[in-house]
Amino acid sequence: MSRLAETATPMDALLAILDLEKLEENLFRGLSPQVGWQRVFGGQVIGQALVAAQRTVDEGRFVHSLHAYFMRPGDPSVPIIYDVDRIRDGSSFATRRVVAIQHGKAIFSMSASFQYDEDGFDHQFEMPKVAMPETLPGEQELKEKFLIHAPEAIRRYWERPRPIEIRPVSLEHYFSRDKLQPTQDVWVKAVGTVPDERHLQAAVLAYLSDMTLLDTSLYAHGTSVFDRNLQVASLDHAMWFHRPSKMDDWLLYTQDSPSAHGARGMTRGSLFDRSGVLIASVAQEGLIRKKATE
C-alpha cells in the first residue's frame, strides 16, 4: 500500500493503481486507494482489467470494445488479482478475457477486443448543443454555494478529492425529488496530466465511464443513488472506443436511460471531446432495488 500512500494528487493515485504489478505471465495484481469506501469503485476494476489485458497484446493494437460483468463487490482492503486468458491473436484483431479475483472468488469478468489502426468508413452522431464547461459552476463553487444545503451523502460525494472533475450541465437532478426526464449531460475532465500514451488514456477513459452513469436511470423516479433506501450497484458495463482522445481537455458525457424494469435500470452514454468528436459509447445496466422494510 505504500506505493499509493506516496502519491501527491488524486490523479497520481489513479495512475498508480492502474500501474499493475506483474506476478507471472498473464497474472497481475492491483491495489485500491484507501479512502474509506466500503467497496471498490467499479470504474477502477474496469480500468485495471483493461490494463491487464493491454499488457498481453502487441503495443500496436488498441482496444475497440469491452464487455464486463460485476459479480461481487470488491474489497478495497486487499489486492485484486487479474488473470488474463489470451483467447485469440488474429491478423487484425486480438481477444482477451480477464477475471478479477479476491478471497479466492471471481468478483468481475471482462472480454475485450483489440485492433490495429485501419482506414475505413467514418461517420458519427453530432454532439448535443449544451453549455460549455467554462460557463458552469466548478466544483469549488458548487461546494461553497450549493452543498451547504445539500444532503450529507451528496456533500460527502462532492467534497472528496477525485482525479476526475465533474460539471453537470444542470443541477436539477441532484437537488430535486421531482420525477424528471431520465437524461443528463455532464462535462468530465482529468484533474492533472494523463501521459500521452493511448493504452493508458483508454484505461483512464474506461475508469471515468462508470461515473454518474447509473444515476440517470433513477431520475424518472424522483430519487438518486444517494437514497439510503435503495440498493444500487453496477451489474454490467459495455464500452466501444471509436476514436483516440488525449484526455487533456473536457469531455461531454451525454446520457439517457431508455428503460427501468425488474429492479434493473439501463443507461446509455456517449463521450464527445470539446470539438464534437465522438470518442466512445457506453452502455450499462445496474441494480436499482428498494430495500426491504420491516
mmCIF file with all atom_site columns, N, CA and C in Angstrom, residues 26 35 47-48 52 57 71 119 132 153 218 233 246 268:
data_model
loop_
_atom_site.group_PDB
_atom_site.id
_atom_site.type_symbol
_atom_site.label_atom_id
_atom_site.label_alt_id
_atom_site.label_comp_id
_atom_site.label_asym_id
_atom_site.label_entity_id
_atom_site.label_seq_id
_atom_site.pdbx_PDB_ins_code
_atom_site.Cartn_x
_atom_site.Cartn_y
_atom_site.Cartn_z
_atom_site.occupancy
_atom_site.B_iso_or_equiv
_atom_site.pdbx_formal_charge
_atom_site.auth_seq_id
_atom_site.auth_comp_id
_atom_site.auth_asym_id
_atom_site.auth_atom_id
_atom_site.pdbx_PDB_model_num
ATOM 1  N N  . ASN A 1 26  ? 0.541   -13.399 -17.733 1.00 0.00 ? 26  ASN A N  1
ATOM 2  C CA . ASN A 1 26  ? -0.934  -13.325 -17.758 1.00 0.00 ? 26  ASN A CA 1
ATOM 3  C C  . ASN A 1 26  ? -1.546  -13.134 -16.373 1.00 0.00 ? 26  ASN A C  1
ATOM 4  N N  . VAL A 1 35  ? -9.514  5.161   0.824   1.00 0.00 ? 35  VAL A N  1
ATOM 5  C CA . VAL A 1 35  ? -10.244 6.426   1.022   1.00 0.00 ? 35  VAL A CA 1
ATOM 6  C C  . VAL A 1 35  ? -11.521 6.227   1.824   1.00 0.00 ? 35  VAL A C  1
ATOM 7  N N  . GLY A 1 47  ? -10.869 -0.256  -15.371 1.00 0.00 ? 47  GLY A N  1
ATOM 8  C CA . GLY A 1 47  ? -9.605  0.294   -15.824 1.00 0.00 ? 47  GLY A CA 1
ATOM 9  C C  . GLY A 1 47  ? -8.438  -0.648  -15.580 1.00 0.00 ? 47  GLY A C  1
ATOM 10 N N  . GLN A 1 48  ? -8.382  -1.259  -14.393 1.00 0.00 ? 48  GLN A N  1
ATOM 11 C CA . GLN A 1 48  ? -7.291  -2.178  -14.093 1.00 0.00 ? 48  GLN A CA 1
ATOM 12 C C  . GLN A 1 48  ? -7.363  -3.428  -14.965 1.00 0.00 ? 48  GLN A C  1
ATOM 13 N N  . ALA A 1 52  ? -4.526  -4.828  -17.569 1.00 0.00 ? 52  ALA A N  1
ATOM 14 C CA . ALA A 1 52  ? -4.019  -6.201  -17.565 1.00 0.00 ? 52  ALA A CA 1
ATOM 15 C C  . ALA A 1 52  ? -4.120  -6.823  -18.950 1.00 0.00 ? 52  ALA A C  1
ATOM 16 N N  . VAL A 1 57  ? -1.118  -7.866  -25.207 1.00 0.00 ? 57  VAL A N  1
ATOM 17 C CA . VAL A 1 57  ? -1.286  -7.726  -26.658 1.00 0.00 ? 57  VAL A CA 1
ATOM 18 C C  . VAL A 1 57  ? -0.148  -6.888  -27.228 1.00 0.00 ? 57  VAL A C  1
ATOM 19 N N  . MET A 1 71  ? -19.713 -9.223  -10.477 1.00 0.00 ? 71  MET A N  1
ATOM 20 C CA . MET A 1 71  ? -20.338 -10.384 -9.833  1.00 0.00 ? 71  MET A CA 1
ATOM 21 C C  . MET A 1 71  ? -20.373 -10.288 -8.312  1.00 0.00 ? 71  MET A C  1
ATOM 22 N N  . ASP A 1 119 ? -7.822  2.314   -41.901 1.00 0.00 ? 119 ASP A N  1
ATOM 23 C CA . ASP A 1 119 ? -8.683  3.301   -42.546 1.00 0.00 ? 119 ASP A CA 1
ATOM 24 C C  . ASP A 1 119 ? -10.016 2.643   -42.899 1.00 0.00 ? 119 ASP A C  1
ATOM 25 N N  . MET A 1 132 ? -21.079 25.247  -22.424 1.00 0.00 ? 132 MET A N  1
ATOM 26 C CA . MET A 1 132 ? -19.692 24.816  -22.341 1.00 0.00 ? 132 MET A CA 1
ATOM 27 C C  . MET A 1 132 ? -19.234 24.802  -20.881 1.00 0.00 ? 132 MET A C  1
ATOM 28 N N  . ALA A 1 153 ? -25.054 12.880  2.246   1.00 0.00 ? 153 ALA A N  1
ATOM 29 C CA . ALA A 1 153 ? -24.463 11.930  1.309   1.00 0.00 ? 153 ALA A CA 1
ATOM 30 C C  . ALA A 1 153 ? -23.954 12.640  0.062   1.00 0.00 ? 153 ALA A C  1
ATOM 31 N N  . LEU A 1 218 ? -32.362 6.661   -12.452 1.00 0.00 ? 218 LEU A N  1
ATOM 32 C CA . LEU A 1 218 ? -33.207 6.928   -11.283 1.00 0.00 ? 218 LEU A CA 1
ATOM 33 C C  . LEU A 1 218 ? -33.960 8.252   -11.372 1.00 0.00 ? 218 LEU A C  1
ATOM 34 N N  . ALA A 1 233 ? -26.165 -0.807  -7.570  1.00 0.00 ? 233 ALA A N  1
ATOM 35 C CA . ALA A 1 233 ? -24.858 -1.353  -7.933  1.00 0.00 ? 233 ALA A CA 1
ATOM 36 C C  . ALA A 1 233 ? -24.821 -1.634  -9.431  1.00 0.00 ? 233 ALA A C  1
ATOM 37 N N  . LYS A 1 246 ? -6.810  12.430  -26.124 1.00 0.00 ? 246 LYS A N  1
ATOM 38 C CA . LYS A 1 246 ? -5.637  12.624  -25.278 1.00 0.00 ? 246 LYS A CA 1
ATOM 39 C C  . LYS A 1 246 ? -5.958  12.899  -23.813 1.00 0.00 ? 246 LYS A C  1
ATOM 40 N N  . ARG A 1 268 ? -27.484 4.499   -21.368 1.00 0.00 ? 268 ARG A N  1
ATOM 41 C CA . ARG A 1 268 ? -26.533 4.609   -22.470 1.00 0.00 ? 268 ARG A CA 1
ATOM 42 C C  . ARG A 1 268 ? -25.792 5.938   -22.345 1.00 0.00 ? 268 ARG A C  1
#
